[in-house]
mmCIF file of C-alpha atoms in Angstrom:
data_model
loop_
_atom_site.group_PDB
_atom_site.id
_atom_site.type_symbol
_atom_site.label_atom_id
_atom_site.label_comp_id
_atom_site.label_asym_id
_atom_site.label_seq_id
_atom_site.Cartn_x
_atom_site.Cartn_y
_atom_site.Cartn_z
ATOM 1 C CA UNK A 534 -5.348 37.695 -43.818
ATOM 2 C CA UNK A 535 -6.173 38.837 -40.206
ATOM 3 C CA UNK A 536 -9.038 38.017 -38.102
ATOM 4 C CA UNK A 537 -12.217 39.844 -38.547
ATOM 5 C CA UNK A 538 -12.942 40.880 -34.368
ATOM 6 C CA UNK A 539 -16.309 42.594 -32.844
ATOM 7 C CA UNK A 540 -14.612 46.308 -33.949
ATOM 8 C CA UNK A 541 -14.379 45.663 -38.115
ATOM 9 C CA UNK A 542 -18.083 44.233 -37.654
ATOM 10 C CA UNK A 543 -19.147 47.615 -35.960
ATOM 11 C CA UNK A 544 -17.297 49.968 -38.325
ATOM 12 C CA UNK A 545 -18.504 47.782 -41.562
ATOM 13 C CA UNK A 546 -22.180 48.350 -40.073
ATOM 14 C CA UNK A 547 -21.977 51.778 -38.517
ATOM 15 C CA UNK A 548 -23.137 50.497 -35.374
ATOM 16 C CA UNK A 549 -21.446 50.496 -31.374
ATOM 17 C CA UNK A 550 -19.503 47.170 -30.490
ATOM 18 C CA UNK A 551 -21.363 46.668 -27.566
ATOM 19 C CA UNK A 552 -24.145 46.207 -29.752
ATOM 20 C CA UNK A 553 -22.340 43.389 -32.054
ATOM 21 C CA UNK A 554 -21.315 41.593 -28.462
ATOM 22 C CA UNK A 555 -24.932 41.647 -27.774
ATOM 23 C CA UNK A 556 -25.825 40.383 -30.843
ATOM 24 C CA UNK A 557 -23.789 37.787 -31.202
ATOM 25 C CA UNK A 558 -24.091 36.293 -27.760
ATOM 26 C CA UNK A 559 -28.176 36.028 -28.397
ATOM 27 C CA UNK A 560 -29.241 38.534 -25.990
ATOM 28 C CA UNK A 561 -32.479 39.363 -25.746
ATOM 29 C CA UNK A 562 -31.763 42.906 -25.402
ATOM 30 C CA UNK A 563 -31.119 43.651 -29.092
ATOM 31 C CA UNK A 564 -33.779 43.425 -31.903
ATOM 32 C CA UNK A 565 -34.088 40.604 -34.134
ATOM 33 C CA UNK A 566 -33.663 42.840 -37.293
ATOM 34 C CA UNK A 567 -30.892 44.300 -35.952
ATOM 35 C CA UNK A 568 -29.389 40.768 -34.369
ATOM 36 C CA UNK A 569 -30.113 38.770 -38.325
ATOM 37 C CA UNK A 570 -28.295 41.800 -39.479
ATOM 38 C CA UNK A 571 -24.997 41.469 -37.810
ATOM 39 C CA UNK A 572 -25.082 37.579 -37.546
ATOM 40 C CA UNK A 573 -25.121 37.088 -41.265
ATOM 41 C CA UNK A 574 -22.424 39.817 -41.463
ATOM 42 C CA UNK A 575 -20.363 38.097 -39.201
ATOM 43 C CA UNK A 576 -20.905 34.783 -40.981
ATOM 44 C CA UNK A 577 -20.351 36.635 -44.390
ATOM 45 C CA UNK A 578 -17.058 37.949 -43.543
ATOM 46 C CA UNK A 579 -15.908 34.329 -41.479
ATOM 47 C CA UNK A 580 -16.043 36.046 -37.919
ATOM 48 C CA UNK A 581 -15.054 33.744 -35.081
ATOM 49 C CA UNK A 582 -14.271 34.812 -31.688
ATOM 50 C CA UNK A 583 -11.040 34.871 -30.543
ATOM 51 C CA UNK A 584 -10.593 31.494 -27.458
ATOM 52 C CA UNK A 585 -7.981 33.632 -25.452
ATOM 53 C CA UNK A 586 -9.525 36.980 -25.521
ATOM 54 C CA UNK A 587 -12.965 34.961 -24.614
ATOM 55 C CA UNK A 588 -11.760 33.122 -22.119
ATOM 56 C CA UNK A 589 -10.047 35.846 -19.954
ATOM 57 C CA UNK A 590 -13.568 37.439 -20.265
ATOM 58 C CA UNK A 591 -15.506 34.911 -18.972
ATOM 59 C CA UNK A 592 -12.801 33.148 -16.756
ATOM 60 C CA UNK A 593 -13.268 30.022 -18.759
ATOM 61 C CA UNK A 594 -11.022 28.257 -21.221
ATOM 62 C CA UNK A 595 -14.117 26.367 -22.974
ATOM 63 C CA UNK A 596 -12.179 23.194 -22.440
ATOM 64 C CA UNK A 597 -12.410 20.224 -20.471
ATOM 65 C CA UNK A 598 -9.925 17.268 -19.450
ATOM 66 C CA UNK A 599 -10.441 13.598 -19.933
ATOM 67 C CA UNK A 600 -8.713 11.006 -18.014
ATOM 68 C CA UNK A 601 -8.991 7.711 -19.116
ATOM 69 C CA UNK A 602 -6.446 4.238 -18.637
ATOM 70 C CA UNK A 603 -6.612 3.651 -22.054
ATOM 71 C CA UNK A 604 -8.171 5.194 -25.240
ATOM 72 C CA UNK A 605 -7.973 1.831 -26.968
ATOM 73 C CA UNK A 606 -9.701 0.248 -24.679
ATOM 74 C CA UNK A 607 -13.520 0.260 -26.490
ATOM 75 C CA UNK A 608 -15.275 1.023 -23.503
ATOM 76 C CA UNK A 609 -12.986 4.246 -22.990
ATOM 77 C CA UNK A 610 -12.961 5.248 -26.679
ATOM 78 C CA UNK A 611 -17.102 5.079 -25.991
ATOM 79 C CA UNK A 612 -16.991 6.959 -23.274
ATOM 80 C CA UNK A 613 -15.056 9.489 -24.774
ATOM 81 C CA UNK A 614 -17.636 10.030 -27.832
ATOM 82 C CA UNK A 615 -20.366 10.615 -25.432
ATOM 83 C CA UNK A 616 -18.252 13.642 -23.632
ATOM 84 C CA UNK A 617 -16.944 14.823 -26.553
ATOM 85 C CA UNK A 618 -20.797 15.053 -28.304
ATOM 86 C CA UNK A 619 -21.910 16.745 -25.223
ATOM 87 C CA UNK A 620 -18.909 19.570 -25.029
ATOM 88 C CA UNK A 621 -19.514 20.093 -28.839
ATOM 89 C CA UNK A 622 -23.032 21.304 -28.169
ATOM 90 C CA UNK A 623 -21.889 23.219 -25.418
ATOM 91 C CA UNK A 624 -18.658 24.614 -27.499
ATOM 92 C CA UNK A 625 -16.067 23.155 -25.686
ATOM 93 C CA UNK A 626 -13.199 21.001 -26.726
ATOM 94 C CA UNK A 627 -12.044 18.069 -25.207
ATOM 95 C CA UNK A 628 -8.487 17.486 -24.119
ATOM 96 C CA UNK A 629 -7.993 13.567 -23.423
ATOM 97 C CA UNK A 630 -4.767 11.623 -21.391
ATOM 98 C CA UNK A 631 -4.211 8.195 -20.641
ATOM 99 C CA UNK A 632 -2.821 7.183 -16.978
ATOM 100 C CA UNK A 633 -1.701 3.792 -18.844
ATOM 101 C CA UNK A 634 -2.669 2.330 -15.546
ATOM 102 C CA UNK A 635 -0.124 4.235 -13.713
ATOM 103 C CA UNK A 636 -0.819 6.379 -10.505
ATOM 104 C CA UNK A 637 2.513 8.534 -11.257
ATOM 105 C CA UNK A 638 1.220 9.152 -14.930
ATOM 106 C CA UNK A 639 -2.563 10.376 -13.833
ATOM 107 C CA UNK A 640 -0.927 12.403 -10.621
ATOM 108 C CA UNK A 641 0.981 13.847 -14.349
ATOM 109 C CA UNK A 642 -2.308 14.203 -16.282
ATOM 110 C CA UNK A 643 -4.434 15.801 -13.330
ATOM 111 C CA UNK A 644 -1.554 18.374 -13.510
ATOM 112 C CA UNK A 645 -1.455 18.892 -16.692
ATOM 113 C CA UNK A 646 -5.518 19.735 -16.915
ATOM 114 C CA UNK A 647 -4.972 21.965 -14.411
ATOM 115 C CA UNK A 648 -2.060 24.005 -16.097
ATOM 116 C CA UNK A 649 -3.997 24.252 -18.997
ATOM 117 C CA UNK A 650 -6.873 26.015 -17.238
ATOM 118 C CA UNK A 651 -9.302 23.486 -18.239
ATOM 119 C CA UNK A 652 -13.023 24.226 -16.689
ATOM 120 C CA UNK A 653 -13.294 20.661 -15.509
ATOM 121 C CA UNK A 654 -12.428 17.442 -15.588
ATOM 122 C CA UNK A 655 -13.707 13.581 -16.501
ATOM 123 C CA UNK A 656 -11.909 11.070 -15.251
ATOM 124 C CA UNK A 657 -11.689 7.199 -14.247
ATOM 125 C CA UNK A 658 -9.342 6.290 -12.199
ATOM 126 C CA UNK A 659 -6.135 3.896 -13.065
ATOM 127 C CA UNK A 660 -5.776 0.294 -11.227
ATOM 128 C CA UNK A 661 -2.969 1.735 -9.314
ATOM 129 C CA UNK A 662 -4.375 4.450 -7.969
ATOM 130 C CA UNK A 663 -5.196 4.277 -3.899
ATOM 131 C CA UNK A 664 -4.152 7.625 -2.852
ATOM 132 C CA UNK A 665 -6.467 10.477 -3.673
ATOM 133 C CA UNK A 666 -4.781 13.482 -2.338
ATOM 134 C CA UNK A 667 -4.245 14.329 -5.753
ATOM 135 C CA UNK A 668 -7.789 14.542 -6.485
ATOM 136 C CA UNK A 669 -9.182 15.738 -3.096
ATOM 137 C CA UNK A 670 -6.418 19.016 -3.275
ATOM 138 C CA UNK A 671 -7.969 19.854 -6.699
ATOM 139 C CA UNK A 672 -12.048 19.667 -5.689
ATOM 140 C CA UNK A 673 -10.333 21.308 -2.358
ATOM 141 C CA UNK A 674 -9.789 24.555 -4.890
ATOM 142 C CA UNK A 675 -13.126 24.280 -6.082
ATOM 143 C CA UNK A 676 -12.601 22.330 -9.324
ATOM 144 C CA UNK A 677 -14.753 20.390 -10.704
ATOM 145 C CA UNK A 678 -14.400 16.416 -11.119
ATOM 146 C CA UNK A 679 -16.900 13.888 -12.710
ATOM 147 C CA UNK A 680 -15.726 10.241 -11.965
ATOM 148 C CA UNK A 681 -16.602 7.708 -14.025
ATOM 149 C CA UNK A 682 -16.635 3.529 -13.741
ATOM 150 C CA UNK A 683 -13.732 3.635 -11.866
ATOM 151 C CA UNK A 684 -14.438 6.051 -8.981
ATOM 152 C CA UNK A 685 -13.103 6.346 -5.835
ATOM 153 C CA UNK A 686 -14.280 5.284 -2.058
ATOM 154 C CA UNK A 687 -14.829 9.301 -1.127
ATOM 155 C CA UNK A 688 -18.021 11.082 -0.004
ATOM 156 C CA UNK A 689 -18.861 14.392 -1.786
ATOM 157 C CA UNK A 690 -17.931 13.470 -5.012
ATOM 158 C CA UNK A 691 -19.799 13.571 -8.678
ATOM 159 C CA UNK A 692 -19.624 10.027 -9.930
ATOM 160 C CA UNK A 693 -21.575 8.068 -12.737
ATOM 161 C CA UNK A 694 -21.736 4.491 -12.979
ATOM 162 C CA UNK A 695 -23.176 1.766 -14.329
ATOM 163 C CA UNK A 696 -24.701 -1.332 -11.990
ATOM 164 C CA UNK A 697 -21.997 -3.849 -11.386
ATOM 165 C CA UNK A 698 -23.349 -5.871 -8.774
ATOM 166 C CA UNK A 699 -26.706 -5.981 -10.808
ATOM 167 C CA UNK A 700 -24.555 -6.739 -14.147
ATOM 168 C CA UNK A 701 -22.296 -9.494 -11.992
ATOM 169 C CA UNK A 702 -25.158 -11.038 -10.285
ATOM 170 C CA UNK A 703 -26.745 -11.798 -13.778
ATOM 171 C CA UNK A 704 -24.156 -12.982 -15.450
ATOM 172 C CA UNK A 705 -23.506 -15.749 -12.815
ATOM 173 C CA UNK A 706 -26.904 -16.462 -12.397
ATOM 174 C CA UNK A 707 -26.964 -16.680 -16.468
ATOM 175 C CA UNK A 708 -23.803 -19.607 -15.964
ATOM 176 C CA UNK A 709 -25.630 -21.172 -13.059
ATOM 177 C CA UNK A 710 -28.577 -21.425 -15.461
ATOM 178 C CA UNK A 711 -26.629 -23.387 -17.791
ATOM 179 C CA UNK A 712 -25.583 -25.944 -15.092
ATOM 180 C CA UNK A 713 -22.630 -24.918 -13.670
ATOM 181 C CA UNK A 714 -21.382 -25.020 -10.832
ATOM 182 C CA UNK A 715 -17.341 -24.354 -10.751
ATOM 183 C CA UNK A 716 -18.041 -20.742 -11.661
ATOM 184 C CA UNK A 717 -14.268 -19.401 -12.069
ATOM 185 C CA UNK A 718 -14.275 -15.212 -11.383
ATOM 186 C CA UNK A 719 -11.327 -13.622 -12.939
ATOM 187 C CA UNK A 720 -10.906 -10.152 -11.507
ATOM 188 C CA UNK A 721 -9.100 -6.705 -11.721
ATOM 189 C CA UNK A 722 -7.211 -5.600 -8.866
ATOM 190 C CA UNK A 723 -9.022 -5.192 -6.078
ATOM 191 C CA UNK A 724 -7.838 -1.493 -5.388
ATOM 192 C CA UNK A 725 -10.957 -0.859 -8.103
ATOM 193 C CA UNK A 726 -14.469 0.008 -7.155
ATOM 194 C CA UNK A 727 -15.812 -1.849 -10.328
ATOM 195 C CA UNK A 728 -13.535 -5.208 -8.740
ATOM 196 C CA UNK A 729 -15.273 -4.887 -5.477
ATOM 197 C CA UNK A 730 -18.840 -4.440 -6.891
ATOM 198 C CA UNK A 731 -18.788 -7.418 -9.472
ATOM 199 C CA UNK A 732 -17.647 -9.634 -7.219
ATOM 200 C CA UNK A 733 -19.866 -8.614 -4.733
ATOM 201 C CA UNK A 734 -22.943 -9.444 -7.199
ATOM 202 C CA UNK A 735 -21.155 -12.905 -8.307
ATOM 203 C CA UNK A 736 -21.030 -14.005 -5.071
ATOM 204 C CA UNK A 737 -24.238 -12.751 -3.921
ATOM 205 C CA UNK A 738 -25.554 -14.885 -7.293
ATOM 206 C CA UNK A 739 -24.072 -17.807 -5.663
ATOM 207 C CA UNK A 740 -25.087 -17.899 -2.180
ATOM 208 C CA UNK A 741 -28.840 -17.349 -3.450
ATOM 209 C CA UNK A 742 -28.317 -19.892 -5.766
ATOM 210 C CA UNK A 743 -27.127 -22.409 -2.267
ATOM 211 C CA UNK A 744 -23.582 -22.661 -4.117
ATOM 212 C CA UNK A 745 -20.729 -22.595 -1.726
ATOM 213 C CA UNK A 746 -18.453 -19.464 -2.454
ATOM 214 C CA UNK A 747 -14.997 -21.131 -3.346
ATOM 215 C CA UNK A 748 -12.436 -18.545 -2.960
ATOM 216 C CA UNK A 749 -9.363 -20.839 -5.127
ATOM 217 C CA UNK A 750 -12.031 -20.106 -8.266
ATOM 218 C CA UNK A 751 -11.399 -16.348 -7.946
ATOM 219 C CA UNK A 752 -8.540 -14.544 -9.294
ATOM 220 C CA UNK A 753 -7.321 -11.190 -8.897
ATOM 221 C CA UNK A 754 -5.416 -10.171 -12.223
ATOM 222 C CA UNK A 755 -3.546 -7.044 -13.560
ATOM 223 C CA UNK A 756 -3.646 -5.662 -17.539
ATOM 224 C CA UNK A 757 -0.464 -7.042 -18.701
ATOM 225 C CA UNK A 758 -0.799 -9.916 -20.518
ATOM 226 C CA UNK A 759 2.128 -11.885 -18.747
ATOM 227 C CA UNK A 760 0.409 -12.072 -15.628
ATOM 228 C CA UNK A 761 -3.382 -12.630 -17.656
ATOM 229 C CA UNK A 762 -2.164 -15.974 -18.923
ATOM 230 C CA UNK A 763 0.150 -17.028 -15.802
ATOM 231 C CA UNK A 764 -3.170 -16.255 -13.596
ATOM 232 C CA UNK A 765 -5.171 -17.714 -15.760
ATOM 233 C CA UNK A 766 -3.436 -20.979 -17.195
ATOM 234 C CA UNK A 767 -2.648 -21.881 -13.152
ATOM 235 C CA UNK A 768 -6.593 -21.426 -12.612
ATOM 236 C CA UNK A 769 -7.438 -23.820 -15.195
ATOM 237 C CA UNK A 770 -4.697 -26.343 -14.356
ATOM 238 C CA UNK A 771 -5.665 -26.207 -10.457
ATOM 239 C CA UNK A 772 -9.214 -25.934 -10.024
ATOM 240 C CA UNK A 773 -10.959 -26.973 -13.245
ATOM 241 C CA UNK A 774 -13.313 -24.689 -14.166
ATOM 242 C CA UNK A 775 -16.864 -25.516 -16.032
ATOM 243 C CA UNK A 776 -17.289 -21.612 -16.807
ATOM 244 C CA UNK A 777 -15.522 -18.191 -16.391
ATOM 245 C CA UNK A 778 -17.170 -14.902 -14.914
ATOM 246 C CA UNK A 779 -14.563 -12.300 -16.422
ATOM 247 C CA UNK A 780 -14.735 -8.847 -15.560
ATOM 248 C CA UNK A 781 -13.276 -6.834 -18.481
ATOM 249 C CA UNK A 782 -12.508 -6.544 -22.098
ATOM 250 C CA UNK A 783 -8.516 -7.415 -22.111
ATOM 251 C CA UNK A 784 -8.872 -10.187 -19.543
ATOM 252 C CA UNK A 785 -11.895 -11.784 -21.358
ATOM 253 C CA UNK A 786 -9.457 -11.911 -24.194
ATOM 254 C CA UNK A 787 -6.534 -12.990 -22.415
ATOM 255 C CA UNK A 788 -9.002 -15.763 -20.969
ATOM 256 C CA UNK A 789 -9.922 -17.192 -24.589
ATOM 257 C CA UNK A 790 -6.429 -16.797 -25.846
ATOM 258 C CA UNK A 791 -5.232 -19.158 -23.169
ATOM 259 C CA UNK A 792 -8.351 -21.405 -23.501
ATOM 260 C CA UNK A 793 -7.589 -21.310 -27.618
ATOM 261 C CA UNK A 794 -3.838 -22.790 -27.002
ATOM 262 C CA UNK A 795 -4.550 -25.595 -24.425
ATOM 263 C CA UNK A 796 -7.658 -26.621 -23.185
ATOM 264 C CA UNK A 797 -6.551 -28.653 -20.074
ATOM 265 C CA UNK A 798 -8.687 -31.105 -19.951
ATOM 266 C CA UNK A 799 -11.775 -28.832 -19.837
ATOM 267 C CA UNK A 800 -15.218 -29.403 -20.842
ATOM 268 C CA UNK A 801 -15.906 -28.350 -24.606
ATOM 269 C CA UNK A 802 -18.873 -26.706 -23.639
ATOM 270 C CA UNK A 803 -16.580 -24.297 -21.681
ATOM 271 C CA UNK A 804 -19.009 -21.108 -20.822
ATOM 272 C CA UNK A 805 -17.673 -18.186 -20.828
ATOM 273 C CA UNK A 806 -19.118 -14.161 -19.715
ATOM 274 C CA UNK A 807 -17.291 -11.585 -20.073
ATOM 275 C CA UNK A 808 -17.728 -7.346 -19.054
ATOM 276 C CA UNK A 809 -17.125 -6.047 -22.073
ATOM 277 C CA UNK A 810 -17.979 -3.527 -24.502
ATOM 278 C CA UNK A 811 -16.350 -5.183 -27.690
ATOM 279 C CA UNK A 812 -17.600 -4.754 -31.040
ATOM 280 C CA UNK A 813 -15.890 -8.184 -32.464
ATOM 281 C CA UNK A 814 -17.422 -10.146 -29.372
ATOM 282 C CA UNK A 815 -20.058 -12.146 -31.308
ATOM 283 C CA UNK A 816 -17.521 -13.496 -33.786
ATOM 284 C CA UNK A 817 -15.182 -15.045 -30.429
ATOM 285 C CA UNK A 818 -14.638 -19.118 -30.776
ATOM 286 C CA UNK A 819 -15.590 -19.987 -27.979
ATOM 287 C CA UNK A 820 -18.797 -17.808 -28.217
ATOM 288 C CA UNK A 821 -18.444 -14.885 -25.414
ATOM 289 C CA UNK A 822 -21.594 -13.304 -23.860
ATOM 290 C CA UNK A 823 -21.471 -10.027 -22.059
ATOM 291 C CA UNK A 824 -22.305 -7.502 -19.877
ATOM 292 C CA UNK A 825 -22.790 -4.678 -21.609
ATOM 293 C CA UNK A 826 -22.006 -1.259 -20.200
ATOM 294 C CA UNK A 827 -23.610 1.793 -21.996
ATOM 295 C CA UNK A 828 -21.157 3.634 -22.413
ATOM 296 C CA UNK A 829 -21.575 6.503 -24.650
ATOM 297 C CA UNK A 830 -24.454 7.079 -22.570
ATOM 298 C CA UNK A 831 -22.341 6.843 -19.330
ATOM 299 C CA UNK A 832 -19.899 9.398 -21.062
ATOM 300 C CA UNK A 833 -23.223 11.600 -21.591
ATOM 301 C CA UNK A 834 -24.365 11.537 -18.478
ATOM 302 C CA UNK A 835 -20.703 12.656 -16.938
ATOM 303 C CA UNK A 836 -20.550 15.620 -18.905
ATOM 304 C CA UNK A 837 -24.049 17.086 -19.066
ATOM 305 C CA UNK A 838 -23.220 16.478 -14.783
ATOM 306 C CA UNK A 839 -20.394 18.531 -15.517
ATOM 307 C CA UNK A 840 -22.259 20.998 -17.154
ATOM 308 C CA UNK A 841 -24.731 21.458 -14.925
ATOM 309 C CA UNK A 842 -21.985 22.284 -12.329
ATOM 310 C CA UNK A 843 -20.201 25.175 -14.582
ATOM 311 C CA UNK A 844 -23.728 26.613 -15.141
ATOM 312 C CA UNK A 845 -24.288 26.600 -11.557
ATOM 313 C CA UNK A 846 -24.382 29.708 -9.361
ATOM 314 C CA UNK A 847 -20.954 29.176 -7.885
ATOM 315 C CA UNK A 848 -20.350 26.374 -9.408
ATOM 316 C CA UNK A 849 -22.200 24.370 -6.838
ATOM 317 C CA UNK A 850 -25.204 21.622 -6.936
ATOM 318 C CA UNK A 851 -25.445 18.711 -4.529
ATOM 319 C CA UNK A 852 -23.271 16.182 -5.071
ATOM 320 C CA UNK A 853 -24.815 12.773 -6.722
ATOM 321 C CA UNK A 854 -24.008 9.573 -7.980
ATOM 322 C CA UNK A 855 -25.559 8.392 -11.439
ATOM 323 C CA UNK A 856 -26.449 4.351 -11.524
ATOM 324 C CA UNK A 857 -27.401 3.183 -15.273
ATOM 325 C CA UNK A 858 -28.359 -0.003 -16.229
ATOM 326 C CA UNK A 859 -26.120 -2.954 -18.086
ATOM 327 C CA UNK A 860 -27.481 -5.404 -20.693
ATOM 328 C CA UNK A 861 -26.337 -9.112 -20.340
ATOM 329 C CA UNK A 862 -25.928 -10.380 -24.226
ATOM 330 C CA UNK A 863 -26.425 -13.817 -24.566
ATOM 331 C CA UNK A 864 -24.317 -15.458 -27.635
ATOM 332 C CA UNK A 865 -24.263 -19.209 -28.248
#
């Protein structure tokens, strides 16, 4: 059966296509008799408009890209639900990539969103990343980028966030609360915004606190798991840890995995925060509190940004940064 397009509606009706366009893109210049009339024709006979003929019309695909590390990841998958609600209201689909934490793979994505004519993009950056030409050439051409969590160290640039140094500086000052002092900070690698702006908050926790910042009790670690529990497992064995300040999901789990098979002579009232966005994280032995981020609402917030920009005249509104607020969960 072929498509039902604007022409069959006008013929079936006895009325001018222009009309029917008008109609059915709500415009205020036809009737509302006459607009009812050809709506619930067009919904009687299963009319949809056709994506390619649209989008050469309107010089927009009615697509956007997604660029995340990792789609298991919960605070990605999160993320990703709050876009996608956003560009469902709007009509738009969502195309989504992972950089797997590789700057050759995202260099590959950013490509690949622009082949595809996307109208814009969402994107946090991957741990490797520390070249931005990539990124700069693109918003060079006048295409729109939203960064997200990960974000890079460029003026002019949409970006939403959550607070890190608020969310780091609480959770230490939670651990310091509980006695300890031998606060161990296990890190991502420091080519990360999010790296720099924990640990700036856990050490700012500390020095208020009049604890001395010990640099041997911070580690910077990748993803894989390999170097998780070498980084980790040498931490415990060196310095002795009473408590862990850990900055993300996978290395909060790589840090209770490690504490699970040998416990090193540690305390058993080992204390342990983590910046993570897990759903299982109140069932953890030993208990894990967390940082929460809010991150459906973060993914929100990056595409009704991104919205706002293809809305604009010219595509253009001043560029802005977007700071929401983390909950520390306590579980004991």
């Amino acid at each position: 059966m072929s498509q039902v397009t604007i022409k069959d509606i006008a013929k079936a009706l006895g009325i001018s296509t222009s009309t029917v366009s008008r109609a059915l893109r709500d415009s205020y210049e036809i009737n509302e008799e006459t607009k009812l009339k050809i709506l619930n024709y067009a919904k009687s006979v299963n009319y949809s408009p056709n994506p390619i003929a649209l989008s050469l019309k309107e010089n927009k695909s009615h697509s956007i890209g997604i660029i995340v590390p990792e789609i298991a990841n919960n605070f990605f998958s999160e993320v990703i639900n709050g876009i996608d609600s956003v560009a469902y209201a709007h009509g738009y689909h969502v195309v989504t990539f992972q950089s797997h934490e590789s700057y050759e793979r995202e260099i590959s994505n950013v490509q690949h969103v622009l082949s595809r004519k996307a109208d814009g993009l969402i994107m946090s950056l991957s741990s490797k990343t520390n070249d931005f030409e990539h990124l700069i050439r693109a918003m060079d051409d006048g295409f729109p980028i939203i960064f997200f969590d990960r974000v890079p160290p460029i003026d002019n640039v949409y970006k939403v966030v959550s607070d890190n140094f608020e969310g780091a500086y609480k959770a230490t000052e939670y651990l310091l609360s509980k006695g300890k002092k031998r606060i161990a900070h296990i890190t991502s690698p420091p080519v990360l915004s999010i790296t720099r702006e924990r640990l700036s908050g856990y050490k700012a926790a500390l020095t208020d606190n009049g604890i001395e910042i010990n640099e041997d009790l911070i580690k910077y670690c990748g993803f894989e798991p390999k170097e998780a529990f070498n980084t980790i497992d040498e931490l415990i064995k060196l310095q002795k840890p009473d408590s862990f300040f850990v900055c993300s999901d996978r290395l909060a789990l790589n840090c209770l995995e490690v504490l699970k098979n040998k416990k090193n002579g540690l305390p058993e009232d080992i204390t342990i925060v983590g910046y993570t966005n897990l759903k299982t994280a109140n069932l953890l032995n030993p208990t894990l509190s967390t940082v929460v981020q809010p991150a459906f609402e973060m993914g929100v917030k990056a595409a009704e940004l991104l919205f706002s920009i293809l809305n604009a005249k010219n595509r253009k509104i001043p560029y802005q940064t977007i700071s929401l607020k983390n909950e520390l969960v306590i579980r004991t």
